[in-house]
Coordinates of C-alpha atoms in Angstrom, one line a residue:
Chain E
X1 CA -16.4 -38.1 22.1
X2 CA -14.1 -35.4 23.4
X3 CA -14.3 -32.1 21.8
X4 CA -11.5 -29.6 21.8
X5 CA -11.2 -26.1 20.5
X6 CA -9.2 -26.2 17.3
X7 CA -7.1 -23.2 18.3
X8 CA -6.1 -25.0 21.4
X9 CA -5.1 -28.1 19.5
X10 CA -3.4 -26.7 16.5
X11 CA -2.1 -23.6 17.9
X12 CA -0.7 -24.7 21.2
X13 CA 2.8 -24.4 19.9
X14 CA 2.5 -20.8 18.7
X15 CA 1.6 -17.6 20.5
X16 CA -0.4 -16.0 17.7
X17 CA -2.4 -12.9 18.4
X18 CA -4.5 -13.4 15.3
X19 CA -7.5 -15.7 15.4
X20 CA -6.8 -18.0 12.5
X21 CA -10.5 -19.1 12.5
X22 CA -11.6 -22.8 12.6
X23 CA -13.1 -22.9 9.2
X24 CA -10.0 -21.3 7.7
X25 CA -7.7 -23.7 9.5
X26 CA -9.6 -26.8 8.4
X27 CA -9.7 -25.8 4.7
X28 CA -6.0 -24.9 4.9
X29 CA -5.2 -28.3 6.3
X30 CA -7.2 -30.0 3.5
X31 CA -5.7 -27.8 0.7
X32 CA -2.2 -28.0 2.1
X33 CA -2.3 -31.8 2.1
X34 CA -3.3 -31.9 -1.5
X35 CA -1.0 -29.0 -2.6
X36 CA 1.9 -30.4 -0.6
X37 CA 1.6 -33.7 -2.5
X38 CA 1.8 -31.6 -5.7
X39 CA 5.1 -30.0 -4.4
X40 CA 6.5 -33.4 -3.6
X41 CA 5.8 -34.6 -7.2
X42 CA 7.2 -31.4 -8.7
X43 CA 10.4 -31.7 -6.7
X44 CA 10.7 -35.4 -7.6
X45 CA 10.4 -34.6 -11.3
X46 CA 12.8 -31.7 -11.0
X47 CA 15.3 -34.0 -9.4
X48 CA 14.9 -36.5 -12.1
X49 CA 15.4 -33.8 -14.7
X50 CA 18.3 -32.4 -12.8
X51 CA 19.9 -35.8 -12.8
X52 CA 19.8 -36.0 -16.6
X53 CA 20.6 -32.4 -17.4
X54 CA 23.1 -31.8 -14.7
X55 CA 21.3 -28.6 -13.6
X56 CA 20.6 -28.0 -9.9
X57 CA 16.9 -28.0 -9.0
X58 CA 16.6 -24.6 -7.3
X59 CA 13.5 -24.2 -5.1
X60 CA 13.2 -20.5 -5.1
X61 CA 11.9 -18.8 -8.3
X62 CA 14.1 -16.2 -9.9
X63 CA 11.2 -13.8 -9.7
X64 CA 11.3 -13.9 -5.9
X65 CA 11.5 -10.3 -4.7
X66 CA 13.4 -11.4 -1.6
X67 CA 16.3 -12.6 -3.8
X68 CA 19.3 -10.3 -3.4
X69 CA 20.0 -8.7 -6.8
X70 CA 23.6 -7.5 -6.8
X71 CA 23.3 -4.8 -9.5
X72 CA 20.1 -3.3 -8.1
X73 CA 20.9 0.2 -7.0
X74 CA 18.0 0.1 -4.6
X75 CA 19.4 -3.1 -3.0
X76 CA 21.8 -1.2 -0.8
X77 CA 20.4 -0.7 2.7
X78 CA 20.0 3.0 3.2
X79 CA 20.2 4.7 6.5
X80 CA 19.4 8.0 4.8
X81 CA 17.3 10.1 7.1
X82 CA 13.9 11.0 5.7
X83 CA 13.0 14.6 5.0
X84 CA 10.6 14.5 7.8
X85 CA 13.2 13.4 10.4
Chain Z
X1 CA 7.2 12.4 26.6
X2 CA 7.1 9.4 24.3
X3 CA 3.8 9.3 22.4
X4 CA 2.4 5.9 21.5
X5 CA 1.4 5.5 17.8
X6 CA -2.4 5.0 18.1
X7 CA -2.7 2.4 15.4
X8 CA -0.1 0.2 17.0
X9 CA -1.8 -1.9 19.7
X10 CA -2.8 -5.3 18.3
X11 CA 0.3 -7.3 18.5
X12 CA 1.6 -7.9 22.2
X13 CA 5.1 -8.3 20.8
X14 CA 5.7 -4.6 20.9
X15 CA 4.4 -1.2 19.7
X16 CA 5.5 1.9 17.9
X17 CA 6.0 5.3 19.6
X18 CA 7.3 8.7 18.7
X19 CA 9.8 10.6 20.8
X20 CA 11.6 13.8 19.9
X21 CA 10.1 13.8 16.5
X22 CA 11.5 10.3 15.8
X23 CA 9.8 7.0 15.3
X24 CA 10.7 4.0 17.5
X25 CA 9.5 0.5 18.2
X26 CA 9.5 -1.0 21.7
X27 CA 10.1 -4.8 21.5
X28 CA 8.6 -6.6 24.5
X29 CA 10.3 -9.4 26.5
X30 CA 7.6 -11.7 25.2
X31 CA 9.1 -11.4 21.7
X32 CA 12.7 -11.8 22.8
X33 CA 13.4 -15.3 21.4
X34 CA 11.7 -14.5 18.1
X35 CA 13.6 -11.2 17.7
X36 CA 16.9 -12.8 18.4
X37 CA 16.1 -15.6 15.9
X38 CA 15.2 -13.0 13.2
X39 CA 18.4 -11.2 13.7
X40 CA 20.7 -14.2 14.1
X41 CA 19.2 -16.7 11.7
X42 CA 20.2 -14.5 8.7
X43 CA 16.6 -13.8 7.7
X44 CA 16.8 -10.1 8.7
X45 CA 20.0 -9.8 6.5
X46 CA 18.5 -11.5 3.6
X47 CA 15.4 -9.4 3.7
X48 CA 17.3 -6.2 4.3
X49 CA 19.8 -6.8 1.5
X50 CA 16.9 -7.4 -0.9
X51 CA 15.3 -4.3 0.4
X52 CA 12.1 -6.1 1.3
X53 CA 12.1 -5.4 5.0
X54 CA 12.7 -2.0 6.5
X55 CA 16.1 -1.7 8.2
X56 CA 16.4 -0.6 11.8
X57 CA 19.1 0.2 14.3
X58 CA 18.9 -0.5 18.0
X59 CA 18.4 2.5 20.2
X60 CA 18.8 2.9 23.9
X61 CA 16.6 0.8 26.2
X62 CA 16.2 4.0 28.3
X63 CA 13.8 5.3 25.7
X64 CA 11.3 2.4 26.3
X65 CA 7.9 3.9 27.3
X66 CA 7.1 0.7 29.2
X67 CA 10.5 -0.4 30.6
X68 CA 9.0 -3.1 32.8
X69 CA 8.2 -5.3 29.8
X70 CA 10.7 -4.0 27.3
X71 CA 13.5 -6.1 25.7
X72 CA 14.8 -3.7 23.1
X73 CA 14.0 -0.3 21.5
X74 CA 14.7 -0.1 17.8
X75 CA 14.6 2.8 15.4
X76 CA 13.2 1.7 12.0
X77 CA 14.0 3.4 8.7
X78 CA 11.4 6.0 7.9
X79 CA 9.0 5.5 5.0
X80 CA 8.4 8.8 3.2
X81 CA 4.7 8.5 3.0
X82 CA 2.4 6.0 4.6
X83 CA -0.3 4.7 2.2
X84 CA -3.1 2.2 2.5
X85 CA -4.3 -0.7 0.4
X86 CA -7.6 1.2 -0.5
X87 CA -5.4 3.9 -2.0
X88 CA -3.4 1.4 -4.2
X89 CA -4.0 0.5 -7.8
X90 CA -4.5 -3.2 -8.7
X91 CA -0.8 -3.8 -9.5
X92 CA 0.3 -2.2 -6.3
X93 CA -1.9 -4.6 -4.3
X94 CA -0.8 -7.5 -6.4
X95 CA 2.9 -6.7 -5.9
X96 CA 2.3 -6.3 -2.2
X97 CA 0.6 -9.7 -2.2
X98 CA 3.5 -11.3 -4.0
X99 CA 6.0 -9.8 -1.6
X100 CA 4.0 -11.0 1.4
X101 CA 4.0 -14.6 0.0
X102 CA 7.7 -14.4 -1.0
X103 CA 8.6 -13.3 2.6
X104 CA 6.4 -16.0 4.1
X105 CA 8.3 -18.6 2.0
X106 CA 11.7 -17.1 2.6
X107 CA 11.1 -17.1 6.3
X108 CA 10.6 -20.9 6.3
X109 CA 14.1 -21.3 4.9
X110 CA 15.4 -19.6 8.1
X111 CA 13.2 -21.6 10.5
X112 CA 10.7 -18.8 10.9
X113 CA 7.2 -18.2 9.8
X114 CA 5.3 -15.1 8.9
X115 CA 2.6 -14.8 11.6
X116 CA 0.4 -12.2 9.9
X117 CA -0.3 -11.2 6.4
X118 CA -1.9 -7.8 6.8
X119 CA -1.8 -5.6 3.7
X120 CA -1.1 -2.7 6.0
X121 CA 2.3 -4.3 6.7
X122 CA 3.4 -3.3 3.2
X123 CA 4.4 0.2 2.2
X124 CA 5.7 1.6 -1.1
X125 CA 9.1 3.0 -0.3
X126 CA 11.5 4.3 -2.9
X127 CA 9.5 2.8 -5.7
X128 CA 9.1 -0.7 -4.4
X129 CA 6.9 -2.5 -1.9
X130 CA 8.6 -3.1 1.4
X131 CA 7.6 -5.0 4.5
X132 CA 7.4 -2.7 7.6
X133 CA 6.6 -4.9 10.5
X134 CA 9.8 -6.3 12.1
X135 CA 7.8 -8.2 14.6
X136 CA 5.8 -10.3 12.2
X137 CA 8.0 -13.3 12.4
X138 CA 7.8 -16.3 14.8
X139 CA 9.7 -19.5 15.2
X140 CA 8.4 -22.1 12.7
X141 CA 7.1 -25.2 14.4
X142 CA 7.0 -28.2 12.0
X143 CA 3.4 -29.2 11.4
X144 CA 1.9 -25.9 12.4
X145 CA -0.5 -24.4 9.9
X146 CA -0.1 -20.9 8.6
X147 CA -1.9 -18.7 11.1
X148 CA -2.2 -15.9 8.6
X149 CA -3.9 -17.9 5.9
X150 CA -7.3 -16.4 6.5
X151 CA -5.9 -12.9 6.7
X152 CA -4.0 -13.2 3.5
X153 CA -7.1 -14.3 1.7
X154 CA -9.1 -11.4 3.1
X155 CA -6.5 -8.7 2.7
X156 CA -5.1 -9.6 -0.7
X157 CA -6.8 -12.4 -2.6
X158 CA -10.4 -11.3 -2.1
X159 CA -9.9 -7.7 -3.2
X160 CA -7.7 -8.7 -6.1
X161 CA -10.2 -11.3 -7.3
X162 CA -13.0 -8.9 -7.0
X163 CA -11.1 -6.2 -8.9
X164 CA -10.0 -8.6 -11.6
X165 CA -13.1 -10.6 -12.1
X166 CA -16.0 -8.2 -11.1
X167 CA -15.2 -4.5 -11.0
X168 CA -12.1 -2.5 -10.4
X169 CA -14.1 -0.1 -8.1
X170 CA -14.6 -2.9 -5.6
X171 CA -11.2 -2.0 -4.3
X172 CA -13.1 0.5 -2.2
X173 CA -14.5 -2.3 -0.1
X174 CA -11.1 -2.4 1.6
X175 CA -11.9 1.1 3.0
X176 CA -15.0 -0.3 4.6
X177 CA -13.5 -3.6 5.9
X178 CA -10.1 -2.7 7.2
X179 CA -9.4 -6.2 8.3
X180 CA -9.9 -7.4 4.8
X181 CA -13.0 -8.3 2.8
X182 CA -15.1 -11.1 4.4
X183 CA -14.8 -14.2 2.3
X184 CA -18.5 -15.0 2.2
X185 CA -19.1 -11.5 0.8
X186 CA -16.3 -11.9 -1.8
X187 CA -17.7 -15.4 -2.7
X188 CA -21.2 -14.0 -3.2
X189 CA -20.0 -11.1 -5.3
X190 CA -17.7 -13.0 -7.6
X191 CA -19.1 -14.2 -10.8
X192 CA -20.2 -17.9 -10.9
X193 CA -17.4 -18.6 -13.5
X194 CA -14.8 -18.1 -10.7
X195 CA -16.0 -21.4 -9.3
X196 CA -14.2 -23.1 -12.2
X197 CA -11.0 -21.2 -11.4
X198 CA -9.0 -23.6 -9.2
X199 CA -7.3 -21.0 -7.0
X200 CA -10.4 -18.9 -6.4
X201 CA -12.7 -22.0 -6.1
X202 CA -10.5 -23.2 -3.2
X203 CA -9.0 -20.2 -1.5
X204 CA -12.2 -18.1 -1.7
X205 CA -15.3 -20.2 -2.3
X206 CA -14.5 -23.3 -0.5
X207 CA -12.8 -21.3 2.2
X208 CA -15.9 -19.2 2.7
X209 CA -18.0 -22.3 2.9
X210 CA -15.7 -23.9 5.4
X211 CA -15.8 -20.7 7.6
X212 CA -19.6 -20.7 7.4
X213 CA -19.8 -24.4 8.3
X214 CA -17.5 -24.2 11.3
X215 CA -18.4 -20.7 12.6
X216 CA -18.7 -20.9 16.4
X217 CA -18.5 -24.7 16.3
X218 CA -16.2 -26.8 18.3
X219 CA -14.2 -29.2 16.2
X220 CA -13.6 -32.9 17.0
X221 CA -10.1 -34.1 17.6
X222 CA -10.3 -36.5 14.6
X223 CA -11.0 -33.6 12.3
X224 CA -7.8 -31.8 13.2
X225 CA -5.4 -34.6 13.7
X226 CA -3.7 -33.7 10.5
X227 CA -0.8 -31.4 10.5
X228 CA 0.6 -29.1 7.8
X229 CA 4.0 -30.3 6.9
X230 CA 6.6 -27.9 5.6
X231 CA 6.2 -29.3 2.0
X232 CA 2.4 -28.8 2.4
X233 CA 3.0 -25.3 3.6
X234 CA 5.2 -24.5 0.6
X235 CA 2.5 -26.0 -1.6
X236 CA -0.1 -23.7 0.0
X237 CA 2.0 -20.6 -0.4
X238 CA 2.9 -21.6 -4.1
X239 CA -0.8 -22.1 -4.8
X240 CA -1.7 -18.7 -3.4
X241 CA 1.2 -17.1 -5.4
X242 CA 0.1 -18.6 -8.7
X243 CA -3.5 -17.6 -8.0
X244 CA -2.4 -14.0 -7.3
X245 CA -0.1 -14.0 -10.3
X246 CA -2.9 -15.2 -12.6
X247 CA -5.1 -12.3 -11.7
X248 CA -4.9 -9.3 -14.0
X249 CA -6.7 -6.3 -15.1
X250 CA -6.1 -5.9 -18.7
X251 CA -7.4 -2.5 -19.7
X252 CA -8.8 -0.5 -16.9
X253 CA -11.6 1.6 -18.4
X254 CA -9.9 4.9 -17.9
X255 CA -11.4 8.3 -18.1
X256 CA -8.2 10.2 -17.7
X257 CA -5.4 7.9 -18.6
X258 CA -5.2 9.2 -22.2
X259 CA -5.9 12.8 -21.1
X260 CA -2.6 14.0 -22.4
X261 CA -3.4 12.8 -25.8
X262 CA -6.7 14.6 -25.8
X263 CA -6.5 18.0 -24.1
X264 CA -6.1 21.7 -24.7
X265 CA -2.4 21.9 -24.8
X266 CA -0.3 22.0 -27.9
X267 CA 3.1 20.3 -27.6
X268 CA 4.7 23.7 -27.1
X269 CA 2.5 25.0 -24.4
X270 CA 2.7 21.6 -22.6
X271 CA 6.5 22.0 -22.5
X272 CA 6.1 25.6 -21.4
X273 CA 3.9 24.5 -18.5
X274 CA 6.3 21.7 -17.5
X275 CA 9.2 24.3 -17.5
X276 CA 7.2 26.7 -15.4
X277 CA 6.2 24.0 -12.9
X278 CA 9.9 23.0 -12.6
X279 CA 11.0 26.7 -12.0
X280 CA 8.4 27.1 -9.3
X281 CA 9.5 23.8 -7.6
X282 CA 13.1 24.9 -7.7
X283 CA 12.0 28.2 -6.1
X284 CA 10.2 26.5 -3.2
X285 CA 12.7 23.7 -2.8
X286 CA 10.2 21.5 -1.0
X287 CA 11.1 18.3 0.9
X288 CA 7.8 16.6 -0.1
X289 CA 5.4 17.3 -2.9
X290 CA 1.7 16.2 -3.2
X291 CA 0.3 16.4 -6.7
X292 CA -3.5 16.4 -6.6
X293 CA -5.2 15.1 -9.7
X294 CA -1.8 14.3 -11.0
X295 CA -3.0 11.8 -13.6
X296 CA -0.1 9.6 -14.8
X297 CA 2.5 11.8 -13.1
X298 CA 3.6 13.9 -16.0
X299 CA 4.1 17.0 -13.9
X300 CA 4.8 15.2 -10.6
X301 CA 8.0 14.0 -12.3
X302 CA 9.2 17.6 -12.4
X303 CA 9.6 17.2 -8.6
X304 CA 10.4 13.5 -8.3
X305 CA 13.2 13.7 -10.9
X306 CA 14.8 16.2 -8.6
X307 CA 15.0 13.6 -5.8
X308 CA 12.0 15.1 -4.0
X309 CA 9.6 12.4 -2.5
X310 CA 6.4 13.0 -4.5
X311 CA 2.9 11.6 -4.0
X312 CA 0.9 11.7 -7.2
X313 CA -2.8 11.3 -6.3
X314 CA -5.5 10.6 -8.9
X315 CA -9.1 9.5 -8.9
X316 CA -8.6 7.2 -11.9
X317 CA -7.2 3.8 -11.0
X318 CA -6.2 3.4 -14.7
X319 CA -4.0 6.5 -14.6
X320 CA -2.6 5.4 -11.2
X321 CA -1.7 2.0 -12.6
X322 CA 0.0 3.5 -15.7
X323 CA 2.0 5.7 -13.4
X324 CA 3.0 2.8 -11.2
X325 CA 4.1 0.8 -14.2
X326 CA 6.3 3.7 -15.3
X327 CA 7.8 3.8 -11.8
X328 CA 8.6 0.1 -12.0
X329 CA 10.0 0.3 -15.5
X330 CA 12.2 3.2 -14.9
X331 CA 13.1 2.2 -11.3
X332 CA 12.0 5.6 -10.1
X333 CA 12.6 6.1 -6.4
X334 CA 10.8 9.2 -5.5
X335 CA 7.4 8.8 -7.1
X336 CA 4.4 7.3 -5.3
X337 CA 1.2 7.0 -7.3
X338 CA -2.0 6.7 -5.3
X339 CA -5.7 6.5 -5.9
X340 CA -7.6 9.3 -4.2
X341 CA -11.0 10.9 -4.8
X342 CA -10.4 14.5 -3.6
X343 CA -14.2 15.1 -3.2
X344 CA -14.1 12.3 -0.6
X345 CA -10.5 11.8 0.5
X346 CA -9.4 8.9 2.8
X347 CA -10.8 9.6 6.3
X348 CA -9.5 8.5 9.7
X349 CA -10.5 4.9 10.1
X350 CA -10.5 2.0 12.5
X351 CA -10.5 1.7 16.2
X352 CA -10.9 5.1 17.9
X353 CA -10.8 6.5 14.3
X354 CA -7.1 6.4 14.8
X355 CA -5.7 3.2 13.2
X356 CA -5.5 4.6 9.7
X357 CA -4.9 8.3 9.1
X358 CA -6.9 10.5 6.9
X359 CA -5.1 11.9 3.9
X360 CA -4.9 15.3 5.5
X361 CA -3.4 13.9 8.8
X362 CA -0.5 12.6 6.8
X363 CA 0.5 16.1 5.8
X364 CA 1.1 18.9 5.6
X365 CA 3.3 18.7 2.5
X366 CA 5.7 21.5 1.7
X367 CA 4.2 22.0 -1.7
X368 CA 0.9 21.0 -3.2
X369 CA 0.2 21.0 -6.9
X370 CA -3.3 21.4 -8.4
X371 CA -2.8 21.5 -12.1
X372 CA -5.8 21.3 -14.4
X373 CA -7.9 20.5 -11.4
X374 CA -9.8 23.5 -10.1
X375 CA -12.5 23.4 -12.8
X376 CA -13.4 19.8 -11.8
X377 CA -13.8 20.8 -8.2
X378 CA -15.5 24.1 -8.8
X379 CA -17.7 23.2 -11.7
X380 CA -18.3 19.4 -11.6
X381 CA -18.4 19.3 -7.8
X382 CA -19.8 22.8 -7.0
X383 CA -17.0 23.5 -4.5
X384 CA -16.9 27.3 -4.0
X385 CA -13.4 28.7 -4.8
X386 CA -12.9 29.9 -1.3
X387 CA -13.6 26.4 0.1
X388 CA -11.1 25.0 -2.4
X389 CA -8.5 27.5 -1.1
X390 CA -9.2 26.5 2.5
X391 CA -8.8 22.8 1.7
X392 CA -5.5 23.3 -0.2
X393 CA -4.2 25.5 2.6
X394 CA -4.8 22.7 5.1
X395 CA -2.8 20.3 2.9
X396 CA 0.4 22.3 2.5
X397 CA 2.4 25.5 2.8
X398 CA 2.9 26.3 -0.9
X399 CA 0.5 25.8 -3.8
X400 CA 1.2 25.6 -7.5
X401 CA -2.3 26.0 -9.1
X402 CA -3.5 26.4 -12.6
X403 CA -6.5 28.5 -13.3
X404 CA -8.6 27.2 -16.3
X405 CA -11.0 29.8 -17.5
X406 CA -14.5 29.3 -18.8
X407 CA -13.2 30.0 -22.4
X408 CA -11.1 26.8 -22.2
X409 CA -12.6 23.9 -24.1
X410 CA -12.4 21.6 -21.1
X411 CA -14.5 23.9 -19.0
X412 CA -16.9 24.4 -21.9
X413 CA -17.3 20.7 -22.0
X414 CA -18.2 20.6 -18.3
X415 CA -20.7 23.4 -18.7
X416 CA -22.2 22.0 -21.9
X417 CA -24.7 19.8 -20.0
X418 CA -25.6 22.1 -17.1
X419 CA -26.7 25.6 -16.2
X420 CA -23.8 28.0 -15.5
X421 CA -24.4 28.8 -11.8
X422 CA -20.8 30.0 -11.4
X423 CA -20.7 33.7 -11.9
X424 CA -17.6 34.0 -9.7
X425 CA -15.6 31.5 -11.7
X426 CA -13.3 34.0 -13.3
X427 CA -9.6 34.8 -12.8
X428 CA -10.6 37.8 -10.7
X429 CA -12.9 35.7 -8.6
X430 CA -10.1 33.1 -8.3
X431 CA -7.6 35.6 -7.1
X432 CA -10.0 37.1 -4.7
X433 CA -10.9 33.7 -3.1
X434 CA -7.4 32.4 -3.0
X435 CA -6.0 35.8 -1.9
X436 CA -7.7 35.4 1.4
X437 CA -5.5 32.4 2.3
X438 CA -2.5 32.9 0.1
X439 CA 0.0 35.4 -1.1
X440 CA 0.7 35.3 -4.8
X441 CA 4.4 34.7 -5.4
X442 CA 4.2 34.2 -9.1
X443 CA 1.5 34.5 -11.7
X444 CA 2.4 33.5 -15.3
X445 CA 0.2 32.9 -18.3
X446 CA 1.0 29.6 -20.0
X447 CA 2.2 30.2 -23.5
X448 CA -0.3 29.6 -26.3
X449 CA -3.1 28.6 -23.9
X450 CA -5.9 30.3 -22.0
X451 CA -4.6 29.1 -18.7
X452 CA -2.6 30.8 -15.9
X453 CA -0.2 29.2 -13.5
X454 CA 0.1 30.5 -10.0
X455 CA 2.7 29.9 -7.2
X456 CA 1.1 30.7 -3.9
X457 CA 2.3 30.8 -0.3
X458 CA 0.0 30.5 2.8
X459 CA -0.5 33.8 4.6
X460 CA -0.6 32.4 8.1
X461 CA 3.2 32.3 8.1

């Protein structure tokens, strides 16, 4: 049987400078497959619920810190120079 | 001459450098496609508008220290004070983890993925965690697994789990292992009950087992035929997120967090002290304040409320966490609470002892405050007063310091269980020792207490 390095196989597409680690990669593939199925089921149910309630099934949670909050005073990009500058 | 930032060498996409007192980042040709995608896909705008990625402006390419490989030079927004994960309280590390996952997930929407998940890529800026590595994004390839999975587990999940499930003090392992806590170590330290916790059983215990099994082994093609679909990747990120969110430290056993309810001050003298501290701060007009042993930040706020970036260091993670929760609740922008043991402050760490700076190397501050602290250093830790003066003088130009005499009940308590070997611990001895390094600008007895507050300025200037 041919043996390959896992990094070579999985990682040929990216140019990562981190070593993802073979064991980490394999466990991730296993978990992701299971968890992905969970996401699929969740989206499926949300869509069904959305169909009946008329509400859109949003994917991103409202607690997401990368959500832009309009009334957040800190949300304005500041170019203010630091005191050290 | 541009000066390369010594901790910035791992990622071949670019590096940080200083020039003319300003901080820049050279982006290499190698990262061209990715940088353009970050800027043009809308991801940069999204993260910048939500204040979760430092903003930057493009600077002249003529500044590039290595022009032969340079694509761009950018000038990032400056963070007031660089702090490290081993200086954060539990909730700071948890918020940093949540932000990292949120960014990883958001990046996918814009066709990019987060290529590393180092806790050192997060800083606390203006009251909130913010991602500081503009070069951490790469083009997302459908089917590719998350390169940073292991790093995330080592940098965030393992320390959070150890702090929540075993002992809050295990945060200090991050100081020992600066690329995150090895998962086999985390797995062996965690209580057996965590094997029933689905998130920890998989991302820590199973993960550690898998690492052990495949260490230095070639893997057959059949074993890795599977790819990680985008939905699967989202599932993985969501699972990590719910695991992180489920970890909590309820009541941190705190020695100092209720200090203000149980001390020597009456309400009136407490207010008098606060007023004095404020007057001294206004006199110095510092651009940065370090409050040493600042507890929950009661007196640090005299500075931060004036819009002065203030770092409040304390040894007690419970007090630091209380302070951090206040910062969040009140949306305070100039207060940074950090854990620090002043008898063993953060040293220079990492490759060439230059990747992570010592506490002192990140100064000096304009103003150092040491309130209700000197008796702990001098009596509990046997530091001679002259040595304390030398240390404070290395940390900053001005010093607000409170002298707590032996007649004070707090000092009596410290001396109750030991022989008094401190004949020089008197106000005269204090003035003599600190007078060698400092000039006394102000000396005021705090109303209705035994204590005296000093404003000092270093003599070398």
